[in-house]
Amino acid sequence: VILTVTLNAALDVTYEVERLVVEESNRVRSVAQRAGGKGVNVARVLAALGHDVTATGLAGGATGGLIRADLRAAGIAEELVEIAGESRRTVAVVPDSGSGATLLNEPGPRVSALEWERFGGRFAELAAGAAAVVLSGSLPRGLAPDAYAVLVTGARAAGAWVVLDADGAALRGGVPAGPDVVKPNHAELAAATGIADLGAACAALRDGGARAVVASLGAAGLAADTEEGRWKVGPPVAVAGNPTGAGDAAVAALVAGHVSGRSWPERLAEAVAVSAAAARAPLAGDLDRATYAAVRDRIRVIPWRDA
Ligand SMILES: Nc1ncnc2c1ncn2[C@@H]1O[C@H](COP(=O)(O)OP(=O)(O)OP(=O)(O)O)[C@@H](O)[C@H]1O
Ligand SMILES: [Mg+2]
């Protein structure tokens, strides 16, 4: 089984409006809501790819209940640990025109030291049965920046392959514990290292402890610096759609490739195809199968030599 961790799980609410006018009263035409947060998106993609996945993390209150119910309805095993605080919502206001959505992201609850300790106990049990562990997204208030280091260390000790997809202090705090892969996008990589050059920034994270760095470059694809080699991998064409969550889909495909025993170049090609399919689908965590089929055999994996 693959374990995904979402410490700041959310209920993603989408409001469809004809158009959004700020500082006016706006009529909402339809409301959709479903479980979200980056680890939840990864779990959805893994389930869609046919993998056995369990979603853990922290959730609380009535919103936490809705998150759990939606995961179960989606057929995803849910092992979220209950906290006292109310889980957050993210609200996306989407106009008919298809032009940009307006996002309102709640900060989410504060987690107590006792709740973090209880989570650690449950995490250790779940990680012991997992082939791979995915740690995704921001840390909730109340957790120290080394929270991901604690989980990376625990998961590796349990024999799991660990992917960390975080940014800022949460990423920097997790790298020294030696995750098998970190997957920042270019902006996150530059911010975490203070280095603008892609190759030098990847090298810095590897020097800092990451065993492999897969940097995502939006429509340009992926650049990977691993123990087996360095590659750049891109889609044949950029697709139009909703790139939010494309990075989560890339992470899901990398993990799926690892547990299926694929080589790095194969994992990377699959990640580019799956993430293009995710960028084409309107909702984060969903895949557009036609896009996957159209691009899968046309992905170019090229050795990355400069730097
Ligand atoms: N327009 C696009 N066309 C084709 N593929 C895309 C497009 N946008 C993104 N991708 C694919 O998705 C991958 C991840 O995208 P991106 O670099 O935007 O991740 P991200 O910023 O981490 O996203 P998120 O955190 O919202 O999931 C890219 O490496 C690329 O393979
Ligand atoms: Mg991302």
Tab-separated table of C-alpha atoms and ligand atoms in Angstrom:
chain	number	residue	atom	x	y	z
A	1	VAL	CA	0.000	0.000	0.000
A	2	ILE	CA	1.045	3.624	-0.600
A	3	LEU	CA	0.488	6.061	2.269
A	4	THR	CA	-0.182	9.747	1.583
A	5	VAL	CA	0.031	12.316	4.370
A	6	THR	CA	-1.947	15.573	4.409
A	7	LEU	CA	-1.325	17.421	7.676
A	8	ASN	CA	-3.540	20.365	6.671
A	9	ALA	CA	-6.375	18.502	4.894
A	10	ALA	CA	-9.060	20.725	3.385
A	11	LEU	CA	-12.538	20.737	2.009
A	12	ASP	CA	-12.195	22.315	-1.451
A	13	VAL	CA	-15.348	24.295	-2.222
A	14	THR	CA	-15.966	25.493	-5.780
A	15	TYR	CA	-18.472	28.287	-6.450
A	16	GLU	CA	-19.536	28.717	-10.039
A	17	VAL	CA	-20.597	32.311	-10.837
A	18	GLU	CA	-21.476	34.078	-14.058
A	19	ARG	CA	-18.816	36.618	-13.202
A	20	LEU	CA	-17.253	37.780	-9.969
A	21	VAL	CA	-17.559	41.433	-9.000
A	22	VAL	CA	-15.621	42.405	-5.883
A	23	GLU	CA	-17.330	44.556	-3.297
A	24	GLU	CA	-20.714	43.562	-4.759
A	25	SER	CA	-23.228	40.841	-3.953
A	26	ASN	CA	-22.621	37.855	-6.267
A	27	ARG	CA	-25.099	35.106	-7.047
A	28	VAL	CA	-23.563	31.621	-6.859
A	29	ARG	CA	-24.970	29.323	-9.536
A	30	SER	CA	-23.672	26.024	-8.237
A	31	VAL	CA	-21.603	24.723	-5.332
A	32	ALA	CA	-19.397	21.652	-5.434
A	33	GLN	CA	-17.214	20.412	-2.605
A	34	ARG	CA	-14.767	17.620	-2.097
A	35	ALA	CA	-11.814	16.529	-0.013
A	36	GLY	CA	-8.596	18.330	-0.871
A	37	GLY	CA	-5.096	19.157	0.183
A	38	LYS	CA	-2.030	18.034	-1.743
A	39	GLY	CA	-1.723	14.548	-0.231
A	40	VAL	CA	-5.401	13.920	-0.918
A	41	ASN	CA	-4.865	14.907	-4.558
A	42	VAL	CA	-1.944	12.466	-4.736
A	43	ALA	CA	-4.159	9.727	-3.255
A	44	ARG	CA	-6.872	10.378	-5.849
A	45	VAL	CA	-4.397	10.067	-8.708
A	46	LEU	CA	-2.866	6.888	-7.255
A	47	ALA	CA	-6.344	5.368	-6.907
A	48	ALA	CA	-7.115	6.364	-10.520
A	49	LEU	CA	-3.874	4.636	-11.599
A	50	GLY	CA	-5.075	1.462	-9.870
A	51	HIS	CA	-2.871	1.551	-6.779
A	52	ASP	CA	-3.824	0.584	-3.257
A	53	VAL	CA	-3.630	3.854	-1.298
A	54	THR	CA	-4.360	5.043	2.229
A	55	ALA	CA	-4.777	8.743	3.018
A	56	THR	CA	-3.690	9.854	6.480
A	57	GLY	CA	-3.080	13.240	8.051
A	58	LEU	CA	-5.038	15.450	10.416
A	59	ALA	CA	-8.692	16.481	10.258
A	60	GLY	CA	-11.223	17.812	12.729
A	61	GLY	CA	-14.684	19.193	13.326
A	62	ALA	CA	-17.663	19.072	11.000
A	63	THR	CA	-15.473	19.967	8.011
A	64	GLY	CA	-13.173	17.096	8.911
A	65	GLY	CA	-16.211	14.814	8.833
A	66	LEU	CA	-17.077	15.980	5.317
A	67	ILE	CA	-13.467	15.386	4.198
A	68	ARG	CA	-13.545	11.829	5.555
A	69	ALA	CA	-16.935	11.063	4.008
A	70	ASP	CA	-15.835	12.339	0.597
A	71	LEU	CA	-12.668	10.219	0.660
A	72	ARG	CA	-14.667	7.109	1.499
A	73	ALA	CA	-17.153	7.936	-1.270
A	74	ALA	CA	-14.198	8.135	-3.667
A	75	GLY	CA	-13.108	4.653	-2.576
A	76	ILE	CA	-9.940	5.885	-0.842
A	77	ALA	CA	-9.038	4.264	2.490
A	78	GLU	CA	-9.067	7.067	5.035
A	79	GLU	CA	-6.992	7.065	8.227
A	80	LEU	CA	-7.089	10.763	9.139
A	81	VAL	CA	-6.319	11.342	12.799
A	82	GLU	CA	-8.908	13.443	14.640
A	83	ILE	CA	-7.884	16.839	16.047
A	84	ALA	CA	-9.883	19.300	18.141
A	85	GLY	CA	-9.667	22.201	15.656
A	86	GLU	CA	-11.970	22.615	12.673
A	87	SER	CA	-10.404	21.597	9.331
A	88	ARG	CA	-10.012	24.360	6.788
A	89	ARG	CA	-11.909	25.070	3.612
A	90	THR	CA	-10.507	26.485	0.418
A	91	VAL	CA	-12.970	28.377	-1.740
A	92	ALA	CA	-12.470	28.718	-5.503
A	93	VAL	CA	-14.793	31.165	-7.250
A	94	VAL	CA	-14.880	30.184	-10.903
A	95	PRO	CA	-16.466	32.508	-13.490
A	96	ASP	CA	-18.294	31.174	-16.571
A	97	SER	CA	-15.873	32.958	-18.861
A	98	GLY	CA	-13.273	30.358	-17.928
A	99	SER	CA	-10.924	33.203	-17.003
A	100	GLY	CA	-8.964	32.952	-13.759
A	101	ALA	CA	-10.484	31.579	-10.584
A	102	THR	CA	-10.339	33.562	-7.337
A	103	LEU	CA	-9.063	31.473	-4.426
A	104	LEU	CA	-9.736	32.008	-0.737
A	105	ASN	CA	-7.671	29.678	1.429
A	106	GLU	CA	-8.396	29.370	5.136
A	107	PRO	CA	-5.304	28.876	7.318
A	108	GLY	CA	-6.605	25.763	9.048
A	109	PRO	CA	-6.512	24.736	12.693
A	110	ARG	CA	-3.657	24.895	15.169
A	111	VAL	CA	-2.346	21.452	16.132
A	112	SER	CA	-1.365	20.778	19.748
A	113	ALA	CA	1.757	18.934	20.877
A	114	LEU	CA	-0.405	16.081	22.175
A	115	GLU	CA	-2.227	15.766	18.826
A	116	TRP	CA	1.097	15.677	16.979
A	117	GLU	CA	2.320	12.944	19.316
A	118	ARG	CA	-0.848	10.903	18.716
A	119	PHE	CA	-0.436	11.354	14.983
A	120	GLY	CA	3.158	10.116	15.260
A	121	GLY	CA	1.959	6.880	16.822
A	122	ARG	CA	-0.624	6.209	14.128
A	123	PHE	CA	1.820	7.228	11.382
A	124	ALA	CA	4.388	4.697	12.623
A	125	GLU	CA	1.793	1.901	12.426
A	126	LEU	CA	0.654	2.894	8.936
A	127	ALA	CA	4.189	3.453	7.594
A	128	ALA	CA	5.208	-0.017	8.793
A	129	GLY	CA	2.797	-1.503	6.247
A	130	ALA	CA	3.583	0.911	3.404
A	131	ALA	CA	5.901	0.447	0.423
A	132	ALA	CA	6.030	4.204	-0.071
A	133	VAL	CA	5.059	7.313	1.868
A	134	VAL	CA	4.180	10.671	0.306
A	135	LEU	CA	4.436	13.811	2.458
A	136	SER	CA	2.710	16.737	0.751
A	137	GLY	CA	1.791	20.307	1.441
A	138	SER	CA	2.052	22.988	4.051
A	139	LEU	CA	2.401	22.332	7.769
A	140	PRO	CA	-0.509	23.383	9.968
A	141	ARG	CA	0.023	25.986	12.658
A	142	GLY	CA	1.514	24.559	15.830
A	143	LEU	CA	4.007	22.205	14.143
A	144	ALA	CA	7.745	22.906	14.108
A	145	PRO	CA	9.549	23.282	10.736
A	146	ASP	CA	11.256	19.930	11.328
A	147	ALA	CA	7.902	18.074	11.386
A	148	TYR	CA	8.585	16.484	7.996
A	149	ALA	CA	12.075	15.435	9.127
A	150	VAL	CA	10.454	13.420	11.931
A	151	LEU	CA	8.120	11.699	9.448
A	152	VAL	CA	10.859	11.110	6.840
A	153	THR	CA	13.046	9.477	9.486
A	154	GLY	CA	10.184	7.304	10.750
A	155	ALA	CA	9.097	6.204	7.291
A	156	ARG	CA	12.629	5.355	6.166
A	157	ALA	CA	13.241	3.405	9.361
A	158	ALA	CA	10.075	1.433	8.534
A	159	GLY	CA	11.578	0.617	5.119
A	160	ALA	CA	9.333	2.858	3.008
A	161	TRP	CA	10.421	4.955	0.003
A	162	VAL	CA	9.653	8.583	0.906
A	163	VAL	CA	8.684	11.522	-1.305
A	164	LEU	CA	8.492	15.029	0.146
A	165	ASP	CA	6.581	17.750	-1.729
A	166	ALA	CA	6.626	20.912	0.353
A	167	ASP	CA	8.058	24.388	0.123
A	168	GLY	CA	9.803	27.002	2.241
A	169	ALA	CA	10.715	26.117	5.802
A	170	ALA	CA	8.776	22.812	5.673
A	171	LEU	CA	10.915	21.655	2.716
A	172	ARG	CA	14.187	22.928	4.177
A	173	GLY	CA	13.317	21.280	7.489
A	174	GLY	CA	12.630	17.894	5.880
A	175	VAL	CA	15.634	17.606	3.524
A	176	PRO	CA	18.324	16.779	6.144
A	177	ALA	CA	16.382	13.628	7.128
A	178	GLY	CA	17.153	12.169	3.666
A	179	PRO	CA	13.879	11.815	1.718
A	180	ASP	CA	14.245	9.550	-1.334
A	181	VAL	CA	12.781	12.290	-3.548
A	182	VAL	CA	11.846	15.930	-3.149
A	183	LYS	CA	9.637	17.513	-5.823
A	184	PRO	CA	9.702	21.305	-5.734
A	185	ASN	CA	8.626	23.434	-8.678
A	186	HIS	CA	11.245	25.881	-9.948
A	187	ALA	CA	10.052	28.802	-7.802
A	188	GLU	CA	9.962	26.609	-4.659
A	189	LEU	CA	13.419	25.228	-5.461
A	190	ALA	CA	14.874	28.734	-5.889
A	191	ALA	CA	13.181	29.995	-2.721
A	192	ALA	CA	14.292	27.027	-0.601
A	193	THR	CA	17.928	27.166	-1.734
A	194	GLY	CA	18.410	30.834	-2.600
A	195	ILE	CA	19.877	29.600	-5.924
A	196	ALA	CA	18.249	30.609	-9.221
A	197	ASP	CA	20.190	28.124	-11.400
A	198	LEU	CA	18.215	24.893	-11.739
A	199	GLY	CA	21.166	22.488	-11.757
A	200	ALA	CA	22.976	24.196	-8.895
A	201	ALA	CA	19.804	24.341	-6.801
A	202	CYS	CA	19.126	20.611	-7.335
A	203	ALA	CA	22.727	19.848	-6.362
A	204	ALA	CA	22.333	21.948	-3.206
A	205	LEU	CA	19.268	19.970	-2.081
A	206	ARG	CA	21.072	16.696	-2.771
A	207	ASP	CA	24.084	17.929	-0.794
A	208	GLY	CA	21.651	18.820	1.988
A	209	GLY	CA	20.315	15.258	2.209
A	210	ALA	CA	17.712	14.642	-0.530
A	211	ARG	CA	18.591	11.412	-2.397
A	212	ALA	CA	16.964	12.681	-5.592
A	213	VAL	CA	15.485	15.981	-6.708
A	214	VAL	CA	12.724	16.144	-9.311
A	215	ALA	CA	12.028	19.769	-10.188
A	216	SER	CA	8.800	20.500	-12.019
A	217	LEU	CA	8.878	23.234	-14.628
A	218	GLY	CA	5.206	23.727	-15.509
A	219	ALA	CA	4.485	23.037	-19.187
A	220	ALA	CA	8.216	22.444	-19.777
A	221	GLY	CA	8.052	19.185	-17.808
A	222	LEU	CA	10.536	17.818	-15.271
A	223	ALA	CA	14.254	18.002	-14.524
A	224	ALA	CA	15.624	15.193	-12.365
A	225	ASP	CA	18.902	14.836	-10.492
A	226	THR	CA	19.122	11.286	-9.092
A	227	GLU	CA	21.657	8.707	-7.939
A	228	GLU	CA	21.195	6.943	-11.316
A	229	GLY	CA	21.604	10.009	-13.514
A	230	ARG	CA	20.195	13.352	-14.577
A	231	TRP	CA	17.413	13.854	-17.126
A	232	LYS	CA	15.097	16.467	-18.565
A	233	VAL	CA	11.693	15.214	-19.650
A	234	GLY	CA	9.004	17.202	-21.396
A	235	PRO	CA	5.518	16.778	-22.867
A	236	PRO	CA	5.202	17.034	-26.677
A	237	VAL	CA	2.901	20.053	-26.324
A	238	ALA	CA	1.615	22.247	-23.514
A	239	VAL	CA	-2.009	21.480	-22.720
A	240	ALA	CA	-4.610	24.088	-21.766
A	241	GLY	CA	-6.599	23.470	-18.607
A	242	ASN	CA	-6.061	23.760	-14.868
A	243	PRO	CA	-2.428	23.167	-13.864
A	244	THR	CA	-3.283	23.305	-10.133
A	245	GLY	CA	-2.592	19.805	-8.858
A	246	ALA	CA	-0.437	18.819	-11.853
A	247	GLY	CA	2.521	18.635	-9.478
A	248	ASP	CA	0.567	16.298	-7.204
A	249	ALA	CA	-0.167	14.063	-10.201
A	250	ALA	CA	3.536	14.017	-11.078
A	251	VAL	CA	4.331	12.914	-7.517
A	252	ALA	CA	1.700	10.164	-7.695
A	253	ALA	CA	3.169	8.820	-10.938
A	254	LEU	CA	6.739	8.849	-9.565
A	255	VAL	CA	5.609	6.794	-6.575
A	256	ALA	CA	3.553	4.449	-8.744
A	257	GLY	CA	6.634	3.924	-10.939
A	258	HIS	CA	8.807	3.198	-7.934
A	259	VAL	CA	6.481	0.583	-6.399
A	260	SER	CA	6.093	-1.013	-9.848
A	261	GLY	CA	9.873	-1.382	-10.149
A	262	ARG	CA	10.360	1.051	-13.050
A	263	SER	CA	13.665	2.789	-13.829
A	264	TRP	CA	14.066	6.532	-13.298
A	265	PRO	CA	13.653	7.431	-17.011
A	266	GLU	CA	10.423	5.377	-17.180
A	267	ARG	CA	9.068	6.923	-13.986
A	268	LEU	CA	9.805	10.404	-15.272
A	269	ALA	CA	8.143	9.814	-18.649
A	270	GLU	CA	5.075	8.423	-16.908
A	271	ALA	CA	5.025	11.409	-14.525
A	272	VAL	CA	5.047	13.846	-17.434
A	273	ALA	CA	2.189	12.015	-19.192
A	274	VAL	CA	0.084	11.688	-16.025
A	275	SER	CA	0.644	15.316	-15.033
A	276	ALA	CA	-0.290	16.531	-18.527
A	277	ALA	CA	-3.513	14.521	-18.154
A	278	ALA	CA	-4.040	16.196	-14.767
A	279	ALA	CA	-3.383	19.681	-16.167
A	280	ARG	CA	-6.045	19.008	-18.822
A	281	ALA	CA	-8.704	17.886	-16.288
A	282	PRO	CA	-10.693	20.699	-14.617
A	283	LEU	CA	-10.379	19.439	-11.003
A	284	ALA	CA	-7.163	18.748	-9.076
A	285	GLY	CA	-6.732	14.989	-8.591
A	286	ASP	CA	-8.603	14.059	-11.783
A	287	LEU	CA	-6.999	12.775	-15.015
A	288	ASP	CA	-8.023	13.322	-18.630
A	289	ARG	CA	-7.471	9.862	-20.134
A	290	ALA	CA	-7.506	11.060	-23.756
A	291	THR	CA	-4.642	13.469	-23.033
A	292	TYR	CA	-2.666	10.673	-21.354
A	293	ALA	CA	-3.146	8.409	-24.376
A	294	ALA	CA	-2.231	11.182	-26.813
A	295	VAL	CA	1.051	12.135	-25.145
A	296	ARG	CA	2.342	8.960	-23.456
A	297	ASP	CA	4.345	7.622	-26.414
A	298	ARG	CA	5.601	11.053	-27.424
A	299	ILE	CA	7.460	12.021	-24.233
A	300	ARG	CA	11.105	12.862	-24.723
A	301	VAL	CA	13.568	11.812	-21.999
A	302	ILE	CA	16.929	13.458	-22.602
A	303	PRO	CA	20.123	13.295	-20.551
A	304	TRP	CA	20.672	16.545	-18.658
A	305	ARG	CA	24.353	17.353	-19.069
A	306	ASP	CA	24.872	21.063	-18.429
A	307	ALA	CA	25.836	22.220	-14.904
B	1	LIG	N1	0.238	23.196	-19.366
B	1	LIG	C1	0.803	22.011	-19.178
B	1	LIG	N2	0.884	21.136	-20.205
B	1	LIG	C2	1.437	19.915	-20.036
B	1	LIG	N3	1.966	19.492	-18.879
B	1	LIG	C3	1.918	20.329	-17.825
B	1	LIG	C4	1.344	21.625	-17.913
B	1	LIG	N4	1.452	22.212	-16.703
B	1	LIG	C5	2.056	21.329	-15.896
B	1	LIG	N5	2.362	20.201	-16.571
B	1	LIG	C6	3.012	19.006	-16.038
B	1	LIG	O1	2.769	18.959	-14.649
B	1	LIG	C7	3.990	18.930	-13.931
B	1	LIG	C8	3.827	19.681	-12.641
B	1	LIG	O2	3.455	21.010	-12.917
B	1	LIG	P1	3.984	22.256	-12.076
B	1	LIG	O3	5.434	22.440	-12.283
B	1	LIG	O4	3.081	23.378	-12.395
B	1	LIG	O5	3.756	21.711	-10.590
B	1	LIG	P2	3.400	22.446	-9.223
B	1	LIG	O6	3.722	23.897	-9.312
B	1	LIG	O7	4.032	21.666	-8.142
B	1	LIG	O8	1.819	22.248	-9.158
B	1	LIG	P3	0.847	21.920	-7.921
B	1	LIG	O9	1.634	22.097	-6.677
B	1	LIG	O10	-0.297	22.878	-8.055
B	1	LIG	O11	0.360	20.528	-8.089
B	1	LIG	C9	5.026	19.510	-14.861
B	1	LIG	O12	6.301	18.994	-14.533
B	1	LIG	C10	4.530	19.063	-16.235
B	1	LIG	O13	5.018	17.752	-16.525
B	2	MG	MG	3.446	21.626	-6.152
